[in-house]
Amino acid sequence: MSDRLFIFDTTLRDGEQVPGCQLNTVEKIQVARQLEALGVDVIEAGFPVSSPGDFNSVIEISKAVTWPTICALTRAVQKDIDVAAEALQAAKHKRIHTGIGTSDSHIKYKFNSNREEIIERAVAAVKYAKRYVEDVEFYAEDAGRTDNEYLARVVDAVVKAGATVVNIPDTTGYCLPQEFGAKIKYLMEHVDGLSAGKAILSTHCHNDLGMATANTIAGIMNGARQAEVTINGIGERAGNTSLEEVAMILKCHKGIGIDTNINTQKIYPTSRLVSSLMNMPVQPNKAIVGRNAFAHSSGIHQDGVLKNVQTYEIIDPKDVGIDDNAIVLTARSGRAALKHRLHVLGVEMTQEKLDKVYEDFLKLADKKKDITDDDILVLAGADRNVNHHIKLEYLQVTSGVGVRSVASLGLNISGEHFEAAATGNGPVDAAIKAVKQIIKRQMTLKEFTIQAISKGSDDVGKVHMQVEYDGQMYYGFGANTDIIAASVEAYIDCINKFRK
């Protein structure tokens, strides 16, 4: 009989800490419901004490999902725990995730403390959280660089205090797989409460050196029975362990003998939903969900795949939700087909909103031959710009070889119409200079990324932009079949954010 691995998804907490990827409460609920459909056991919904938005999101997510455990993060501080408990009141299954740094570096420089006092604070936090919930998870921050003997003392103390799960994070992504696996094995062998089944160990690995998934698998093979992951591996710095990679490794390597509750056929639509809502492209060569994951350009590879798909594909694309026979949407598709595709992608909407999206869908379908899932998700999320103070009304650009580009445009700013024209070093530069003439702010463009076009020259171009204003960074997103218009929309999206 196979062992069971619990999947703890922190897309909505750790994943959302990526600059420019913040979601509103409605979007978080949408992701949470998709995670529930995917089969995630625990959803870390946020850090309630950090902001009113996080607090409210935990409340609403608790109401929106049924069977997964809803988890709220705290520090080892009583007020944090009080606020988390309040936010979790509506959850059917609730967990408080509290903890403190345990490495000598954290103890000395972050807390100006000592090892014994840290253990006391850890135990006190777990006991305080147990006053509110039965299910308490403790995290030993920077456990990857914590001495194993001391870490075992911490784990033993918090398990005796009532922790049901103990999280062993490789916070800096520093550990080697054999080192991290040995750490988990050491704890399993030296903490009686773990071998007695009073608590389970969890992995939480970061990808700073590209070893997050390898470390997670090493931890699982040495006794960890919960893995903390994110969709598409998003997260701070280089990201977290990828949910889809862990799930498919265990599915492909049945000899490991460990199962998850993940419905792998929902992996790809979940990946696309998160990518779209967070405006964060998935790199083409990303394992499992990248655009090139099942593409074969080498002549030898193509020949092998045509003869027998198993020569170069160890995963059936259908196993992760990529269906080559999926219905293709065109201008002749009706509302029912659009609604079905949105449902497959995890998007549910009212009839009124569906009607609006369908109108936009028909306009887009007139411009391009086939409509992709990315296009549909962009259309479904387009209403997030409805309340913007500044909107692009029209854009006209003249450019070519040997001539200087000229752009003229009109902006609607809180109901008032403004026009400007400018020349520039290319059409995008000219258009942005025209916007600057109207806005009259000292803004610096720091980053400009166009997502690769994959389906043809008529595809929707997706632009991600980072602008510095008054010492702060602002992130914007635009999508349009006209890449110049998408660039201007992304720039305006940035301006709307610092205007608030």
XYZ file of C-alpha atoms in Angstrom:
500
model
C 0.000 0.000 0.000
C 1.328 3.437 -0.958
C 2.084 6.192 1.514
C 0.132 9.424 1.285
C 1.795 12.781 0.676
C -0.210 15.863 1.641
C 0.067 18.766 -0.796
C 0.247 22.183 0.891
C -0.161 24.941 -1.697
C 1.186 28.395 -0.858
C 0.548 30.089 -4.218
C -1.766 32.577 -2.506
C 0.761 33.432 0.208
C 4.395 32.793 -0.722
C 3.645 32.838 -4.444
C 1.870 36.180 -4.193
C 4.974 37.790 -2.706
C 6.420 38.086 -6.210
C 6.552 41.825 -7.058
C 3.712 42.816 -9.372
C 1.746 39.588 -8.910
C -0.713 40.651 -6.218
C -4.300 39.430 -6.568
C -7.503 40.952 -5.275
C -9.882 38.930 -3.106
C -12.137 37.885 -5.999
C -9.129 36.579 -7.933
C -7.806 34.744 -4.864
C -11.151 32.998 -4.436
C -11.018 31.966 -8.086
C -7.561 30.434 -7.588
C -8.584 28.779 -4.289
C -11.562 27.058 -5.919
C -9.335 25.831 -8.730
C -6.831 24.489 -6.161
C -9.708 22.649 -4.483
C -10.688 21.096 -7.829
C -7.025 20.181 -8.380
C -7.044 18.187 -5.140
C -4.782 20.306 -2.936
C -5.001 19.225 0.724
C -3.999 22.504 2.386
C -4.363 26.037 0.994
C -2.222 28.680 2.681
C -4.567 31.613 2.129
C -2.438 34.449 3.455
C -0.693 36.234 6.318
C -3.704 37.913 8.007
C -1.862 40.347 10.279
C 0.179 41.749 7.365
C -2.640 43.769 5.776
C -6.432 44.232 5.773
C -6.450 42.748 2.268
C -4.783 39.524 3.411
C -7.073 39.342 6.440
C -10.179 39.689 4.276
C -8.884 37.210 1.703
C -8.419 34.504 4.351
C -11.988 35.110 5.557
C -13.482 34.894 2.061
C -11.397 31.898 0.954
C -12.474 30.117 4.149
C -16.082 30.594 3.066
C -15.503 29.724 -0.586
C -13.963 26.239 -0.352
C -15.252 23.134 1.396
C -12.933 20.228 2.068
C -9.310 21.569 1.930
C -7.704 22.811 5.128
C -7.324 26.598 5.123
C -4.062 27.760 6.643
C -3.048 31.227 7.877
C 0.572 32.238 8.451
C 1.808 34.004 11.586
C 5.021 34.858 13.357
C 5.587 33.525 16.874
C 3.690 36.551 18.166
C 0.422 36.417 20.103
C -1.225 39.239 18.146
C -0.437 37.484 14.836
C -2.037 34.315 16.141
C -5.104 36.161 17.465
C -5.662 37.821 14.068
C -5.143 34.533 12.195
C -7.657 32.754 14.403
C -10.206 35.492 13.766
C -9.678 35.300 9.993
C -10.107 31.501 10.028
C -13.427 31.431 11.882
C -15.463 30.445 8.808
C -13.082 27.684 7.657
C -14.449 24.136 7.797
C -10.924 22.845 8.436
C -8.486 25.390 9.847
C -4.776 25.495 10.562
C -2.515 28.134 12.097
C 1.037 28.133 10.713
C 3.369 29.767 13.224
C 7.117 29.717 13.661
C 10.445 31.391 14.173
C 13.983 31.364 12.747
C 16.231 28.622 14.122
C 19.579 29.051 12.350
C 22.415 30.669 14.318
C 22.355 33.522 11.802
C 18.675 34.243 12.476
C 19.023 33.787 16.231
C 21.948 36.201 16.480
C 21.199 38.853 13.866
C 17.414 38.748 13.428
C 16.332 38.131 17.013
C 19.415 39.100 19.039
C 18.644 36.047 21.127
C 20.000 32.620 22.053
C 19.071 29.020 21.320
C 17.240 28.339 24.584
C 15.087 31.445 24.322
C 14.135 30.555 20.741
C 12.910 27.137 21.876
C 10.859 28.809 24.614
C 9.295 31.224 22.126
C 8.553 28.380 19.697
C 6.825 26.298 22.362
C 4.850 29.298 23.638
C 3.616 30.113 20.118
C 2.454 26.549 19.457
C 0.671 26.328 22.809
C -1.009 29.688 22.226
C -2.176 28.649 18.743
C -3.553 25.375 20.201
C -5.975 27.480 22.230
C -7.706 28.322 18.939
C -7.232 25.281 16.662
C -6.282 21.631 16.932
C -4.219 21.686 13.751
C -1.062 23.747 14.341
C 1.906 23.783 11.992
C 5.271 25.090 13.172
C 7.938 26.378 10.780
C 11.621 26.463 11.709
C 12.704 29.283 9.422
C 16.109 28.748 7.790
C 16.084 25.118 8.932
C 18.247 24.346 5.901
C 21.159 26.134 7.594
C 20.277 25.052 11.134
C 22.493 22.561 12.967
C 20.685 19.176 12.891
C 21.140 18.433 16.588
C 19.656 21.772 17.649
C 16.914 21.515 15.027
C 15.922 18.136 16.468
C 15.594 19.749 19.904
C 13.319 22.439 18.467
C 11.178 19.902 16.603
C 10.908 17.660 19.654
C 9.823 20.617 21.822
C 7.119 21.883 19.458
C 5.725 18.390 18.842
C 5.431 17.909 22.616
C 3.709 21.318 22.751
C 1.066 20.102 20.304
C 2.278 20.841 16.765
C 0.671 18.457 14.263
C 2.976 19.405 11.372
C 6.553 20.676 11.529
C 7.805 22.563 8.514
C 11.499 22.260 7.642
C 12.138 25.121 5.185
C 15.215 25.501 3.058
C 14.518 29.230 3.220
C 17.501 30.342 1.160
C 17.549 27.409 -1.282
C 21.076 26.576 -0.103
C 20.914 22.845 0.686
C 22.093 20.078 -1.607
C 19.522 17.273 -2.098
C 21.525 14.671 -0.190
C 22.091 17.194 2.605
C 18.409 18.081 2.867
C 17.374 14.428 2.680
C 19.836 13.590 5.458
C 18.387 16.394 7.587
C 14.865 14.957 7.293
C 16.189 11.451 8.020
C 18.037 12.716 11.105
C 14.864 14.299 12.473
C 12.802 11.164 11.800
C 15.352 9.094 13.714
C 15.931 11.484 16.628
C 12.488 12.909 17.426
C 10.284 10.347 19.156
C 7.060 12.198 18.400
C 7.650 11.842 14.662
C 8.278 8.109 14.718
C 5.254 7.721 16.991
C 3.037 9.476 14.454
C 2.181 12.473 16.656
C 3.230 14.866 13.891
C 4.500 14.820 10.312
C 7.388 16.669 8.700
C 6.850 19.099 5.862
C 9.254 20.420 3.224
C 9.290 24.049 2.064
C 12.110 24.480 -0.429
C 13.149 27.576 -2.346
C 14.764 27.489 -5.755
C 17.676 29.947 -5.420
C 20.156 27.362 -6.723
C 17.637 25.451 -8.860
C 17.312 22.569 -6.393
C 13.860 23.134 -4.865
C 12.159 20.130 -6.465
C 15.190 17.860 -5.963
C 15.372 18.830 -2.285
C 11.639 18.273 -1.844
C 11.808 14.793 -3.362
C 14.856 13.986 -1.200
C 12.881 15.083 1.856
C 9.875 12.962 0.860
C 12.018 9.889 0.286
C 13.466 10.293 3.768
C 10.164 10.607 5.621
C 8.522 13.984 4.991
C 4.809 13.528 4.308
C 3.790 17.065 3.401
C 5.261 19.141 0.564
C 4.796 22.915 0.413
C 4.578 24.014 -3.202
C 3.246 26.649 -5.602
C 1.657 26.529 -9.037
C 4.292 27.116 -11.749
C 6.925 27.237 -8.982
C 6.270 30.952 -8.388
C 7.507 32.632 -5.229
C 10.017 35.058 -3.812
C 13.357 35.457 -5.604
C 13.838 32.331 -7.783
C 10.581 30.768 -6.610
C 9.380 27.739 -4.673
C 9.024 24.046 -5.352
C 6.631 23.506 -8.244
C 3.416 21.600 -7.436
C 3.187 20.119 -10.919
C 6.751 18.794 -10.801
C 6.311 17.004 -7.462
C 2.943 15.544 -8.456
C 4.191 14.226 -11.796
C 7.481 12.891 -10.397
C 5.522 10.748 -7.942
C 3.051 9.730 -10.667
C 5.817 8.726 -13.100
C 8.039 7.047 -10.495
C 5.506 4.670 -9.007
C 8.369 2.738 -7.425
C 8.726 5.493 -4.842
C 5.391 4.239 -3.490
C 3.950 7.609 -2.495
C 0.658 8.996 -3.790
C -0.973 12.419 -3.745
C -4.598 13.502 -4.016
C -3.810 15.666 -7.059
C -6.034 15.300 -10.122
C -3.177 15.747 -12.572
C -5.514 16.409 -15.504
C -6.288 19.768 -13.930
C -2.620 20.812 -13.714
C -2.411 22.627 -17.054
C -5.632 24.678 -16.718
C -4.624 25.616 -13.164
C -1.211 26.706 -14.435
C -2.785 28.888 -17.124
C -5.265 30.439 -14.669
C -2.542 31.416 -12.191
C -0.287 32.709 -14.960
C -3.080 34.860 -16.362
C -4.394 36.275 -13.081
C -0.908 37.045 -11.772
C 0.237 38.406 -15.145
C 3.279 36.160 -14.882
C 4.295 34.248 -18.029
C 5.339 30.617 -17.757
C 8.780 30.157 -19.288
C 8.480 28.086 -22.493
C 10.860 25.367 -21.263
C 9.235 25.051 -17.815
C 8.858 21.372 -16.891
C 5.318 19.938 -17.205
C 3.457 23.154 -18.069
C 5.811 25.119 -20.341
C 4.824 25.678 -23.972
C 7.741 23.513 -25.155
C 7.300 20.733 -22.581
C 5.788 18.417 -25.209
C 7.341 19.986 -28.326
C 9.954 18.108 -30.337
C 12.096 20.075 -32.814
C 15.033 17.705 -33.231
C 14.651 15.530 -36.346
C 15.734 12.410 -34.427
C 13.247 13.173 -31.641
C 10.413 13.830 -34.099
C 11.084 10.562 -35.891
C 11.046 8.659 -32.599
C 7.857 10.296 -31.375
C 6.073 9.567 -34.639
C 7.042 5.894 -34.400
C 6.276 5.530 -30.702
C 5.438 8.469 -28.426
C 7.148 6.779 -25.443
C 10.575 7.124 -27.075
C 10.802 10.757 -25.930
C 7.664 11.453 -23.894
C 7.453 9.978 -20.408
C 4.211 11.868 -19.736
C 1.034 11.704 -21.798
C 0.029 15.362 -22.325
C -3.554 14.404 -21.493
C -2.380 13.352 -18.006
C -1.694 16.993 -17.168
C -4.765 18.379 -18.919
C -3.325 19.199 -22.352
C -5.823 17.841 -24.869
C -4.751 17.944 -28.502
C -8.375 17.341 -29.451
C -9.755 20.215 -27.406
C -12.488 22.291 -29.053
C -10.969 25.193 -30.983
C -12.882 28.435 -30.522
C -13.475 30.646 -33.534
C -15.794 33.499 -34.521
C -18.521 30.904 -35.126
C -18.403 29.535 -31.565
C -21.387 30.267 -29.354
C -21.717 31.319 -25.729
C -22.047 27.689 -24.619
C -18.655 26.768 -26.094
C -17.028 29.810 -24.506
C -18.662 29.099 -21.138
C -17.488 25.466 -21.281
C -13.911 26.456 -22.053
C -13.913 28.993 -19.221
C -15.208 26.265 -16.891
C -12.402 23.916 -17.970
C -9.944 26.711 -17.182
C -11.437 27.170 -13.711
C -13.301 30.406 -14.455
C -16.945 30.766 -13.414
C -18.872 33.972 -14.075
C -22.335 35.456 -14.017
C -24.456 35.537 -17.164
C -24.032 39.315 -17.333
C -20.255 39.083 -17.278
C -20.290 36.147 -19.712
C -22.269 38.272 -22.174
C -19.653 41.039 -21.927
C -16.754 38.614 -22.342
C -18.548 37.018 -25.316
C -18.816 40.407 -27.021
C -15.070 40.949 -26.557
C -14.466 37.375 -27.706
C -16.287 37.999 -31.002
C -14.277 41.175 -31.613
C -11.028 39.284 -30.998
C -12.178 36.337 -33.136
C -12.650 38.745 -36.053
C -8.974 39.690 -35.768
C -7.432 36.236 -35.451
C -8.148 32.752 -36.749
C -8.083 30.658 -33.557
C -8.610 31.696 -29.956
C -6.184 30.201 -27.407
C -6.696 29.514 -23.721
C -4.424 32.456 -22.911
C -6.638 34.711 -25.031
C -9.738 33.547 -23.167
C -8.139 34.131 -19.783
C -7.059 37.620 -20.829
C -10.628 38.385 -21.909
C -12.033 36.980 -18.665
C -9.703 39.178 -16.626
C -10.107 42.325 -18.728
C -12.652 43.818 -16.337
C -9.886 44.472 -13.802
C -9.149 47.629 -15.830
C -12.747 48.876 -15.781
C -12.241 51.116 -12.735
C -8.954 52.629 -13.902
C -8.839 56.416 -13.713
C -6.763 56.572 -16.910
C -7.855 54.711 -20.033
C -6.549 54.569 -23.575
C -9.207 55.856 -25.982
C -7.320 55.678 -29.284
C -3.805 55.187 -30.617
C -2.404 55.895 -34.072
C 1.218 55.191 -34.969
C 3.244 55.845 -38.100
C 6.562 54.019 -38.414
C 8.802 52.357 -40.946
C 12.344 51.881 -42.174
C 14.195 55.168 -42.643
C 11.480 57.328 -41.039
C 11.064 58.575 -37.492
C 8.121 56.998 -35.669
C 5.205 59.263 -34.759
C 2.410 58.402 -32.314
C -0.779 60.269 -31.510
C -3.168 59.098 -28.827
C -6.100 60.041 -26.663
C -6.507 59.337 -22.953
C -9.607 59.466 -20.808
C -8.608 60.656 -17.335
C -11.514 60.478 -14.890
C -13.938 61.332 -17.693
C -11.890 64.157 -19.206
C -10.362 63.762 -22.684
C -6.681 64.542 -23.441
C -4.695 64.215 -26.665
C -0.970 64.305 -27.480
C 1.481 63.403 -30.225
C 5.194 62.614 -30.074
C 8.074 61.226 -32.097
C 10.396 58.541 -30.821
C 13.008 55.915 -31.484
C 10.449 53.352 -32.616
C 6.655 53.177 -32.286
C 6.558 52.083 -28.632
C 8.963 54.856 -27.585
C 6.876 57.426 -29.489
C 3.621 56.225 -27.924
C 5.011 56.275 -24.381
C 6.437 59.763 -24.903
C 2.953 60.896 -25.954
C 1.522 59.458 -22.723
C 4.218 61.273 -20.718
C 3.265 64.584 -22.352
C -0.228 64.217 -20.887
C 0.672 62.733 -17.507
C 3.634 65.066 -16.834
C 5.310 62.821 -14.251
C 8.970 61.835 -13.936
C 8.697 58.093 -14.555
C 11.535 55.737 -15.477
C 10.881 52.585 -17.470
C 12.938 49.855 -15.736
C 11.733 46.661 -17.391
C 9.846 45.873 -20.591
C 8.991 42.271 -21.501
C 6.960 40.975 -24.420
C 5.713 37.415 -24.007
C 6.712 35.269 -26.974
C 4.088 34.812 -29.686
C 3.443 31.108 -30.154
C 0.364 30.672 -32.311
C 1.059 33.001 -35.225
C 1.381 36.648 -36.157
C -2.239 37.371 -35.192
C -1.828 36.205 -31.590
C -2.502 38.432 -28.590
C 0.753 40.032 -27.473
C 1.299 40.204 -23.720
C 3.471 42.963 -22.278
C 4.832 43.172 -18.732
C 6.309 46.463 -17.612
C 8.055 47.880 -14.538
C 8.119 51.638 -13.940
C 9.896 53.578 -11.191
C 8.134 56.650 -9.817
C 8.993 58.627 -6.694
C 11.365 55.883 -5.505
C 8.766 53.094 -5.807
C 8.397 50.308 -8.364
C 5.077 49.716 -10.112
C 4.183 46.776 -12.334
C 1.820 46.883 -15.292
C 0.327 44.445 -17.778
C -1.239 44.859 -21.216
C -2.616 42.464 -23.800
C -3.667 43.216 -27.356
C -3.322 41.841 -30.871
C -1.418 45.095 -31.513
C 1.834 44.880 -29.526
C 2.241 48.686 -29.515
C -1.227 49.104 -27.995
C -0.401 46.353 -25.450
C 2.765 48.263 -24.490
C 0.849 51.501 -23.949
C -1.827 49.676 -21.928
C 0.886 48.162 -19.703
C 2.432 51.589 -19.150
C -0.966 53.097 -18.302
C -1.625 50.174 -15.939
C 1.518 51.175 -14.004
C 0.369 54.814 -13.834
C -3.065 53.820 -12.543
C -1.419 51.945 -9.675
C 0.675 54.829 -8.385
C -2.189 57.273 -8.913
C -4.274 55.451 -6.286
